[in-house]
Short mmCIF file of C-alpha atoms in Angstrom, two decimals:
data_model
loop_
_atom_site.label_atom_id
_atom_site.label_comp_id
_atom_site.label_asym_id
_atom_site.label_seq_id
_atom_site.Cartn_x
_atom_site.Cartn_y
_atom_site.Cartn_z
CA MET A 1 121.44 183.42 22.77
CA SER A 2 120.85 179.57 22.22
CA SER A 3 124.27 178.85 23.97
CA ASN A 4 124.00 180.22 26.91
CA PRO A 5 122.52 177.68 29.41
CA VAL A 6 120.83 180.44 31.56
CA ALA A 7 119.21 180.68 27.60
CA GLU A 8 118.84 177.41 26.86
CA THR A 9 116.90 176.78 30.33
CA VAL A 10 114.52 179.80 29.76
CA ALA A 11 113.51 178.28 26.74
CA SER A 12 112.08 174.93 27.98
CA LEU A 13 110.62 176.17 30.32
CA MET A 14 108.00 178.87 27.80
CA PRO A 15 105.37 176.40 27.51
CA LYS A 16 105.31 176.57 31.32
CA ALA A 17 104.91 180.37 31.32
CA ARG A 18 102.20 180.87 28.74
CA ALA A 19 100.33 177.30 31.46
CA GLU A 20 101.77 179.83 33.77
CA LEU A 21 100.62 183.42 32.29
CA THR A 22 96.78 181.83 30.84
CA GLU A 23 96.06 181.12 34.60
CA LEU A 24 97.13 184.07 36.26
CA VAL A 25 94.98 186.31 33.33
CA ALA A 26 92.60 184.67 33.51
CA PHE A 27 91.30 186.21 37.09
CA LYS A 28 89.10 189.32 36.60
CA SER A 29 92.28 191.21 39.40
CA VAL A 30 91.17 194.71 39.01
CA ALA A 31 91.40 196.67 42.37
CA ASP A 32 87.84 197.86 42.34
CA PHE A 33 85.35 196.55 43.81
CA ASP A 34 82.86 197.93 42.92
CA GLN A 35 83.23 196.69 38.93
CA PHE A 36 84.39 193.53 39.80
CA PRO A 37 85.15 190.83 42.68
CA LYS A 38 86.69 190.71 45.32
CA SER A 39 87.47 187.16 45.84
CA GLU A 40 88.24 187.51 41.22
CA SER A 41 91.67 189.90 43.63
CA GLU A 42 91.56 187.53 46.33
CA GLY A 43 91.65 184.41 43.21
CA ALA A 44 94.67 185.27 41.96
CA ALA A 45 96.88 187.19 45.24
CA ASN A 46 97.12 183.04 46.24
CA TRP A 47 98.07 181.48 43.12
CA VAL A 48 100.77 183.48 43.83
CA ALA A 49 101.38 183.08 46.72
CA ASP A 50 100.66 179.63 46.10
CA ALA A 51 103.44 179.68 42.70
CA LEU A 52 106.15 181.32 45.85
CA ARG A 53 105.82 178.90 47.55
CA THR A 54 106.32 175.95 45.02
CA GLU A 55 110.08 177.97 44.87
CA GLY A 56 111.36 177.06 47.46
CA PHE A 57 109.54 180.34 49.31
CA GLN A 58 110.68 181.65 52.67
CA ASP A 59 107.31 183.60 54.98
CA VAL A 60 104.99 184.10 51.82
CA ALA A 61 101.72 186.02 53.39
CA LEU A 62 99.49 187.95 51.69
CA LEU A 63 100.20 192.01 53.67
CA ASP A 64 96.42 193.09 53.81
CA THR A 65 97.44 196.15 53.06
CA PRO A 66 95.10 200.22 53.95
CA ASP A 67 93.18 200.81 50.68
CA GLY A 68 91.69 196.85 51.38
CA THR A 69 94.01 195.00 48.42
CA GLN A 70 96.58 192.31 49.42
CA SER A 71 99.94 192.58 47.70
CA VAL A 72 101.88 189.03 47.80
CA TYR A 73 105.34 188.31 50.14
CA GLY A 74 107.79 186.42 50.15
CA TYR A 75 111.19 185.79 50.37
CA LEU A 76 113.93 182.96 48.99
CA PRO A 77 117.29 182.58 50.66
CA GLY A 78 120.53 182.81 48.78
CA PRO A 79 124.02 181.99 49.93
CA GLU A 80 125.20 183.52 53.40
CA GLY A 81 126.38 186.32 53.03
CA ALA A 82 124.88 187.60 49.65
CA LYS A 83 123.46 190.79 48.38
CA THR A 84 119.61 191.34 48.83
CA VAL A 85 117.11 192.04 46.01
CA LEU A 86 114.15 192.74 45.22
CA LEU A 87 111.91 191.52 42.76
CA TYR A 88 108.30 193.37 42.31
CA ALA A 89 105.75 193.40 40.25
CA HIS A 90 101.42 193.75 40.41
CA TYR A 91 98.92 191.18 39.48
CA ASP A 92 96.26 193.92 39.56
CA VAL A 93 94.43 195.11 36.47
CA GLN A 94 92.75 197.92 34.82
CA PRO A 95 89.22 197.37 33.79
CA PRO A 96 88.98 195.13 30.15
CA LEU A 97 86.80 199.02 29.29
CA ASP A 98 84.73 197.56 25.87
CA GLU A 99 84.88 193.78 25.89
CA ALA A 100 82.93 193.66 22.07
CA ALA A 101 86.02 196.01 21.30
CA TRP A 102 87.93 192.78 21.96
CA THR A 103 89.18 190.29 19.29
CA THR A 104 88.76 188.03 21.91
CA PRO A 105 88.77 187.71 25.62
CA PRO A 106 89.95 189.88 27.46
CA PHE A 107 90.31 187.74 30.46
CA GLU A 108 90.89 184.71 28.48
CA LEU A 109 94.71 184.14 26.47
CA THR A 110 94.94 183.90 23.09
CA GLU A 111 98.27 184.04 20.55
CA ARG A 112 98.01 185.62 17.41
CA ASP A 113 100.46 186.43 14.86
CA GLY A 114 103.19 185.55 17.60
CA ARG A 115 101.67 187.67 20.27
CA TRP A 116 99.70 186.78 23.93
CA TYR A 117 96.41 188.02 23.85
CA GLY A 118 94.34 188.97 27.40
CA ARG A 119 94.36 191.83 30.52
CA GLY A 120 97.09 192.58 32.68
CA ALA A 121 99.41 189.49 29.91
CA ALA A 122 101.92 192.02 30.05
CA ASP A 123 101.23 194.90 32.87
CA CYS A 124 101.86 193.10 34.81
CA LYS A 125 100.73 189.40 35.05
CA GLY A 126 103.89 188.79 32.61
CA GLY A 127 106.21 190.60 34.83
CA VAL A 128 106.07 188.01 38.06
CA ILE A 129 105.62 185.14 35.14
CA MET A 130 109.22 186.75 34.26
CA HIS A 131 110.28 186.49 37.54
CA LEU A 132 109.17 183.43 37.76
CA LEU A 133 111.35 181.92 35.03
CA ALA A 134 114.46 183.94 36.15
CA LEU A 135 114.90 182.27 39.35
CA ARG A 136 114.43 179.15 37.65
CA ALA A 137 117.02 179.31 35.06
CA LEU A 138 118.67 179.79 38.13
CA LYS A 139 117.68 177.32 40.36
CA ALA A 140 118.76 174.47 37.06
CA ASN A 141 121.82 176.55 36.52
CA GLY A 142 124.19 176.36 40.47
CA GLY A 143 121.56 177.96 42.30
CA VAL A 144 120.97 181.72 43.04
CA PRO A 145 122.76 183.59 44.53
CA VAL A 146 120.91 186.65 46.26
CA HIS A 147 118.25 186.40 48.60
CA VAL A 148 116.04 187.19 47.02
CA LYS A 149 112.60 189.28 48.15
CA VAL A 150 109.61 189.09 45.38
CA ILE A 151 106.60 192.03 46.08
CA ALA A 152 103.31 191.16 44.02
CA GLU A 153 101.11 194.22 44.58
CA GLY A 154 97.28 193.92 44.24
CA SER A 155 96.47 198.04 43.55
CA GLU A 156 98.63 199.55 41.59
CA GLU A 157 97.53 200.05 38.75
CA MET A 158 93.73 202.10 41.00
CA GLY A 159 96.66 204.29 42.20
CA THR A 160 95.40 204.06 46.10
CA GLY A 161 99.24 204.01 47.45
CA GLY A 162 98.35 200.60 49.87
CA LEU A 163 101.53 198.78 49.30
CA GLU A 164 103.28 202.42 49.85
CA ARG A 165 101.33 203.35 53.11
CA TYR A 166 102.67 199.08 54.48
CA ALA A 167 106.35 199.64 53.16
CA GLU A 168 106.02 203.18 56.10
CA GLU A 169 104.82 200.82 58.07
CA HIS A 170 106.89 197.81 58.21
CA LEU A 171 110.28 199.46 57.23
CA ASP A 172 112.54 196.27 57.50
CA LEU A 173 110.40 193.80 54.98
CA LEU A 174 110.55 195.22 51.79
CA GLU A 175 114.08 196.59 52.64
CA ALA A 176 117.20 195.17 50.23
CA ASP A 177 120.03 196.06 48.17
CA THR A 178 118.52 196.68 44.86
CA ILE A 179 115.05 196.46 43.51
CA VAL A 180 113.71 195.13 40.00
CA ILE A 181 111.18 197.19 39.04
CA GLY A 182 109.03 194.85 36.18
CA ASP A 183 106.75 196.37 35.44
CA ALA A 184 108.54 199.09 32.78
CA GLY A 185 109.33 197.90 29.34
CA ASN A 186 111.59 198.09 26.41
CA PHE A 187 111.56 201.35 23.94
CA ARG A 188 110.46 198.79 20.99
CA VAL A 189 110.34 194.86 21.06
CA GLY A 190 114.14 194.04 20.82
CA LEU A 191 115.56 197.26 21.98
CA PRO A 192 116.51 195.80 25.82
CA THR A 193 116.14 199.32 27.14
CA VAL A 194 115.88 200.02 31.04
CA THR A 195 113.66 202.87 32.55
CA ALA A 196 115.54 206.19 34.25
CA THR A 197 112.96 208.71 35.10
CA LEU A 198 108.61 208.10 35.82
CA ARG A 199 106.73 211.09 36.26
CA GLY A 200 104.44 211.83 38.71
CA MET A 201 101.50 212.25 38.77
CA THR A 202 98.34 213.34 40.74
CA LEU A 203 94.46 213.25 40.57
CA VAL A 204 91.89 216.14 41.30
CA ARG A 205 88.40 216.57 40.51
CA VAL A 206 87.32 219.73 39.86
CA ARG A 207 83.18 220.83 40.30
CA ILE A 208 81.20 223.84 38.76
CA ASP A 209 78.01 225.11 40.00
CA THR A 210 75.87 227.86 39.02
CA LEU A 211 71.62 227.57 39.59
CA GLU A 212 69.76 225.84 42.13
CA GLY A 213 68.69 223.13 39.38
CA ASN A 214 68.60 222.83 35.92
CA LEU A 215 66.70 225.42 33.48
CA HIS A 216 64.83 225.74 29.96
CA SER A 217 66.81 226.74 27.15
CA GLY A 218 65.00 228.70 25.05
CA GLN A 219 63.51 230.50 28.13
CA PHE A 220 66.48 231.49 29.85
CA GLY A 221 68.76 230.19 27.83
CA GLY A 222 71.30 233.41 26.85
CA ALA A 223 70.95 234.52 30.14
CA ALA A 224 71.55 231.80 32.80
CA PRO A 225 75.18 230.54 33.58
CA ASP A 226 75.37 226.82 32.13
CA ALA A 227 77.54 225.58 34.61
CA LEU A 228 79.15 222.88 32.24
CA GLY A 229 79.71 225.68 29.27
CA ALA A 230 82.31 226.70 32.62
CA LEU A 231 83.66 223.75 33.36
CA ILE A 232 85.08 223.34 29.01
CA ARG A 233 86.62 226.93 29.75
CA VAL A 234 88.36 225.65 32.88
CA LEU A 235 89.56 222.79 30.89
CA ASP A 236 90.42 224.61 27.95
CA SER A 237 92.39 227.35 29.89
CA LEU A 238 94.67 223.75 30.90
CA ARG A 239 95.94 223.59 27.32
CA ALA A 240 97.73 226.40 24.71
CA GLU A 241 97.04 227.03 21.50
CA ASP A 242 99.18 223.78 20.14
CA GLY A 243 97.69 221.28 23.24
CA SER A 244 100.91 221.98 25.74
CA THR A 245 100.25 221.92 28.94
CA THR A 246 99.39 225.43 30.76
CA VAL A 247 99.19 225.44 34.85
CA ASP A 248 99.84 228.70 35.97
CA GLY A 249 103.60 228.95 37.80
CA LEU A 250 104.18 225.52 36.87
CA ILE A 251 107.43 224.98 33.92
CA ASP A 252 106.53 223.48 31.01
CA GLU A 253 110.48 223.92 29.63
CA LYS A 254 112.67 221.39 29.97
CA SER A 255 113.84 218.89 27.01
CA TRP A 256 115.34 214.69 27.80
CA ASP A 257 119.13 213.94 26.99
CA GLY A 258 118.61 210.71 26.82
CA LEU A 259 117.55 207.96 24.37
CA SER A 260 115.53 209.76 21.21
CA TYR A 261 112.39 209.44 20.03
CA ASP A 262 111.24 210.03 16.06
CA GLU A 263 108.19 211.79 15.36
CA GLU A 264 106.97 209.07 12.86
CA GLN A 265 107.75 206.37 14.97
CA PHE A 266 105.73 208.17 17.96
CA ARG A 267 102.57 208.90 15.42
CA LYS A 268 102.40 205.63 14.44
CA ASP A 269 102.86 203.38 18.30
CA ALA A 270 100.04 206.44 19.72
CA LYS A 271 98.08 205.52 16.71
CA VAL A 272 97.99 209.06 15.56
CA LEU A 273 95.11 209.35 13.16
CA ASP A 274 96.25 210.73 9.47
CA GLY A 275 96.49 214.85 9.35
CA VAL A 276 95.96 214.96 12.95
CA GLU A 277 98.16 216.77 14.51
CA LEU A 278 101.57 215.75 17.60
CA ILE A 279 100.78 218.18 20.52
CA GLY A 280 103.30 220.71 22.12
CA SER A 281 106.24 221.42 21.42
CA GLY A 282 109.95 220.40 21.65
CA ALA A 283 111.46 216.24 20.94
CA VAL A 284 108.96 214.20 21.30
CA ALA A 285 111.16 212.94 24.02
CA ASP A 286 111.08 216.33 25.63
CA ARG A 287 107.27 216.08 25.78
CA ILE A 288 106.35 212.87 27.18
CA TRP A 289 109.07 212.54 29.66
CA ALA A 290 110.46 216.16 30.88
CA ARG A 291 107.56 217.87 30.96
CA PRO A 292 104.35 217.79 32.37
CA ALA A 293 100.70 216.52 30.85
CA VAL A 294 97.49 217.92 31.40
CA THR A 295 94.76 214.74 30.52
CA VAL A 296 90.95 215.57 31.20
CA LEU A 297 89.68 212.01 31.48
CA GLY A 298 86.59 212.28 32.63
CA ILE A 299 83.61 214.15 32.48
CA ASP A 300 79.90 214.17 34.81
CA CYS A 301 77.44 215.77 32.47
CA PRO A 302 74.24 214.38 30.05
CA PRO A 303 74.77 211.72 27.91
CA VAL A 304 73.99 212.79 24.36
CA VAL A 305 71.17 210.45 23.91
CA GLY A 306 68.13 211.19 26.46
CA ALA A 307 69.96 215.03 26.34
CA THR A 308 66.66 217.69 27.33
CA PRO A 309 67.27 221.26 25.97
CA SER A 310 68.68 222.41 30.11
CA VAL A 311 70.93 225.11 30.95
CA GLN A 312 73.19 222.48 33.12
CA ALA A 313 73.25 223.61 37.19
CA SER A 314 76.47 221.55 37.87
CA ALA A 315 79.11 220.42 35.60
CA ARG A 316 82.20 218.06 37.05
CA ALA A 317 85.20 215.94 35.05
CA LEU A 318 88.87 214.64 36.54
CA VAL A 319 91.89 215.87 35.23
CA SER A 320 95.03 214.48 35.63
CA LEU A 321 98.73 216.37 35.57
CA ARG A 322 101.69 213.78 35.22
CA VAL A 323 104.27 215.81 36.35
CA PRO A 324 108.34 215.76 35.07
CA PRO A 325 111.63 214.57 37.55
CA GLY A 326 112.55 217.60 39.96
CA VAL A 327 108.58 219.01 40.83
CA ASP A 328 106.94 218.46 43.05
CA ALA A 329 103.39 216.64 43.35
CA THR A 330 102.31 218.63 46.20
CA GLU A 331 103.41 221.88 44.81
CA ALA A 332 102.21 221.14 41.50
CA THR A 333 98.45 219.82 43.02
CA LYS A 334 98.05 223.17 44.36
CA LEU A 335 99.12 224.77 41.19
CA LEU A 336 96.82 222.50 39.48
CA GLN A 337 93.97 223.63 41.81
CA ALA A 338 95.38 227.07 41.62
CA HIS A 339 94.48 226.79 37.87
CA LEU A 340 90.78 225.24 38.19
CA GLU A 341 89.60 227.70 40.67
CA ALA A 342 91.52 231.00 38.77
CA HIS A 343 90.34 230.45 35.44
CA THR A 344 86.58 229.43 36.89
CA PRO A 345 84.04 231.92 34.35
CA TRP A 346 81.08 234.33 35.22
CA GLY A 347 81.86 234.07 39.38
CA ALA A 348 80.75 230.38 38.99
CA ARG A 349 81.54 228.46 42.90
CA VAL A 350 84.30 225.94 41.63
CA ARG A 351 85.67 223.32 44.64
CA THR A 352 88.31 221.14 43.50
CA GLU A 353 89.85 218.34 45.80
CA GLN A 354 92.41 215.78 45.21
CA ILE A 355 92.09 212.13 44.73
CA GLY A 356 95.49 211.13 44.08
CA GLN A 357 99.29 211.80 43.64
CA GLY A 358 102.32 210.08 43.20
CA GLN A 359 106.21 211.37 43.14
CA ALA A 360 107.85 211.19 40.40
CA PHE A 361 111.57 209.37 40.28
CA SER A 362 115.09 209.81 38.20
CA ALA A 363 116.55 206.59 38.83
CA ASP A 364 121.02 206.98 39.46
CA THR A 365 122.33 205.50 36.31
CA THR A 366 125.89 205.22 37.47
CA SER A 367 125.19 202.74 39.80
CA PRO A 368 127.60 199.25 40.09
CA ALA A 369 124.26 197.07 39.58
CA TYR A 370 122.82 199.54 36.19
CA ALA A 371 126.11 197.70 34.10
CA ALA A 372 125.52 194.60 35.89
CA MET A 373 122.58 194.35 34.31
CA ALA A 374 123.11 196.09 30.74
CA GLU A 375 125.94 193.23 30.51
CA ALA A 376 123.17 190.89 31.13
CA MET A 377 121.49 193.17 28.71
CA ALA A 378 124.00 192.15 25.78
CA VAL A 379 123.82 188.84 26.45
CA ALA A 380 120.26 188.51 26.42
CA TYR A 381 119.93 190.56 23.40
CA PRO A 382 122.96 189.83 21.86
CA GLY A 383 124.04 193.13 19.31
CA GLN A 384 122.05 195.81 20.90
CA GLU A 385 123.70 197.62 23.06
CA MET A 386 120.85 198.46 26.91
CA GLN A 387 119.14 201.32 26.56
CA TYR A 388 118.11 204.35 29.05
CA ALA A 389 114.81 205.80 28.86
CA GLY A 390 112.22 207.71 30.51
CA GLN A 391 108.40 206.69 30.74
CA GLY A 392 105.50 209.08 31.01
CA GLY A 393 103.43 206.90 33.69
CA SER A 394 103.85 207.02 37.41
CA ILE A 395 104.37 203.68 39.39
CA PRO A 396 104.34 206.00 42.93
CA LEU A 397 105.98 202.69 44.97
CA CYS A 398 109.16 204.20 43.47
CA ASN A 399 109.41 206.81 44.92
CA THR A 400 108.28 205.25 48.52
CA LEU A 401 111.32 202.99 47.94
CA ALA A 402 113.67 205.26 47.77
CA ALA A 403 112.60 207.63 50.38
CA LEU A 404 112.59 204.47 52.82
CA TYR A 405 116.09 202.56 51.91
CA PRO A 406 117.94 205.46 50.10
CA SER A 407 120.52 203.48 49.30
CA ALA A 408 119.24 200.77 47.56
CA GLU A 409 119.44 200.83 43.77
CA ILE A 410 116.75 200.75 41.52
CA LEU A 411 115.99 199.86 37.71
CA LEU A 412 113.30 199.16 36.00
CA ILE A 413 112.49 197.20 33.73
CA GLY A 414 109.54 195.15 32.64
CA LEU A 415 107.14 193.99 28.79
CA SER A 416 105.16 197.70 28.25
CA GLU A 417 107.14 198.39 25.20
CA PRO A 418 104.67 199.25 22.92
CA GLU A 419 103.08 197.01 20.21
CA ALA A 420 101.83 195.56 23.93
CA GLN A 421 98.71 198.13 23.76
CA ILE A 422 98.94 198.06 28.31
CA HIS A 423 95.62 199.93 29.48
CA ALA A 424 93.63 199.90 26.16
CA VAL A 425 91.73 196.87 24.70
CA ASN A 426 93.85 194.37 22.85
CA GLU A 427 96.32 193.74 25.27
CA SER A 428 99.51 191.55 24.61
CA VAL A 429 102.95 191.27 24.89
CA SER A 430 105.52 189.62 22.80
CA PRO A 431 107.41 185.80 24.18
CA ARG A 432 110.13 186.70 22.75
CA GLU A 433 110.20 189.74 24.89
CA LEU A 434 108.93 187.72 28.14
CA GLU A 435 112.03 185.32 27.14
CA ARG A 436 114.48 188.02 26.91
CA LEU A 437 114.04 189.10 29.78
CA SER A 438 114.28 186.51 31.62
CA VAL A 439 117.39 186.00 29.89
CA ALA A 440 118.01 188.64 31.27
CA GLU A 441 117.14 189.49 35.11
CA ALA A 442 118.68 185.73 35.79
CA LEU A 443 121.99 186.80 33.53
CA PHE A 444 121.46 190.15 36.16
CA LEU A 445 121.52 188.70 39.21
CA ARG A 446 123.87 186.29 39.21
CA ASN A 447 126.70 189.68 37.42
CA TYR A 448 125.68 191.47 40.44
CA ALA A 449 125.87 188.52 43.29
CA GLY A 450 130.22 188.94 41.99
CA ASN A 451 130.17 192.66 41.70
#
């Protein structure tokens, strides 16, 4: 890779990239302003805007999206008649969870064992830096051969849809010939991968009420209906004996025909405890990329410490359902709500409320942009061939962009390989991956311009 001038430029820029990522990670830009100050997100947004201005972007703007957050936009004109490429990343991050469980502080980028640790290092502040590196490398080697639009979202992790709604109201803003979503990841470190599919998702809150108030479990237990017990029964009904998802009316039989995922490797990536079985049936790739998956995200009930001997009058839970390509998320939401209501025992009162949703996504991997990316990745990763993988997670903006711009080609790449542990404690990024993917993106833009 070192004989390539673009690769040499990126390598020389890596110290600057680390310094910039350190600055960006320092912002506690969680888009939940009940938990973290809005000023932290605004600081990160301004950082991105300033970086775009420094690179010569025009029309740089902080877009006030309907969910109360800001997305950062900029436009870098290319040669007359050139194609337009939209580069996407997000600067908001997941909450750090238990800060004490981090080996080093979550908002201080720290190098350890050849990786850079910090919340957002891979997901997706590293993606912002990746785009900047690719553009700088091109500018130093003949110029950027396409028109470039950059959009950095401010609430992707919250799933509140601010940028999707803003894009729907400003149709020309994000229009492009090709869109590169920098929020995915290689199948493993060193294996160049584009993500061809994303599962959609829906979030449903379920509440069960059985009594006017809590009761003494000795005096009334055994006959008084327990709301928490009813909720446990309902949640258990969402899984078969082997742990696979069972929502009435939802098909769970599809298979994945791309890259395979070795079961032992998955156990290692997921850090499954010795002796604990994986759930579901079929190949691992089928389970995580091609089939629905239900997860109970949280339950409101008394904590163990301080609990009293009471029959609970009310209980509620937040349930996530990942929806595979080919299944409409709106229909899946209706099936999930109907299932929860139908499986509530003892005539208990049940209420369900949808609080978030995103459609699944499937890319056209036969398009010219994919050929241009495959060629670029072969140079950035010598001896490796670009692989196609699915992703179990959701990026709702993908479907919005696909619907708004049906002729646009959409590619998903990024830094969130398994070792990155995104959304968990001790999130990290491989600087080697950041370097190689920046080279790949730069070469892709050059290849694509020549098509």
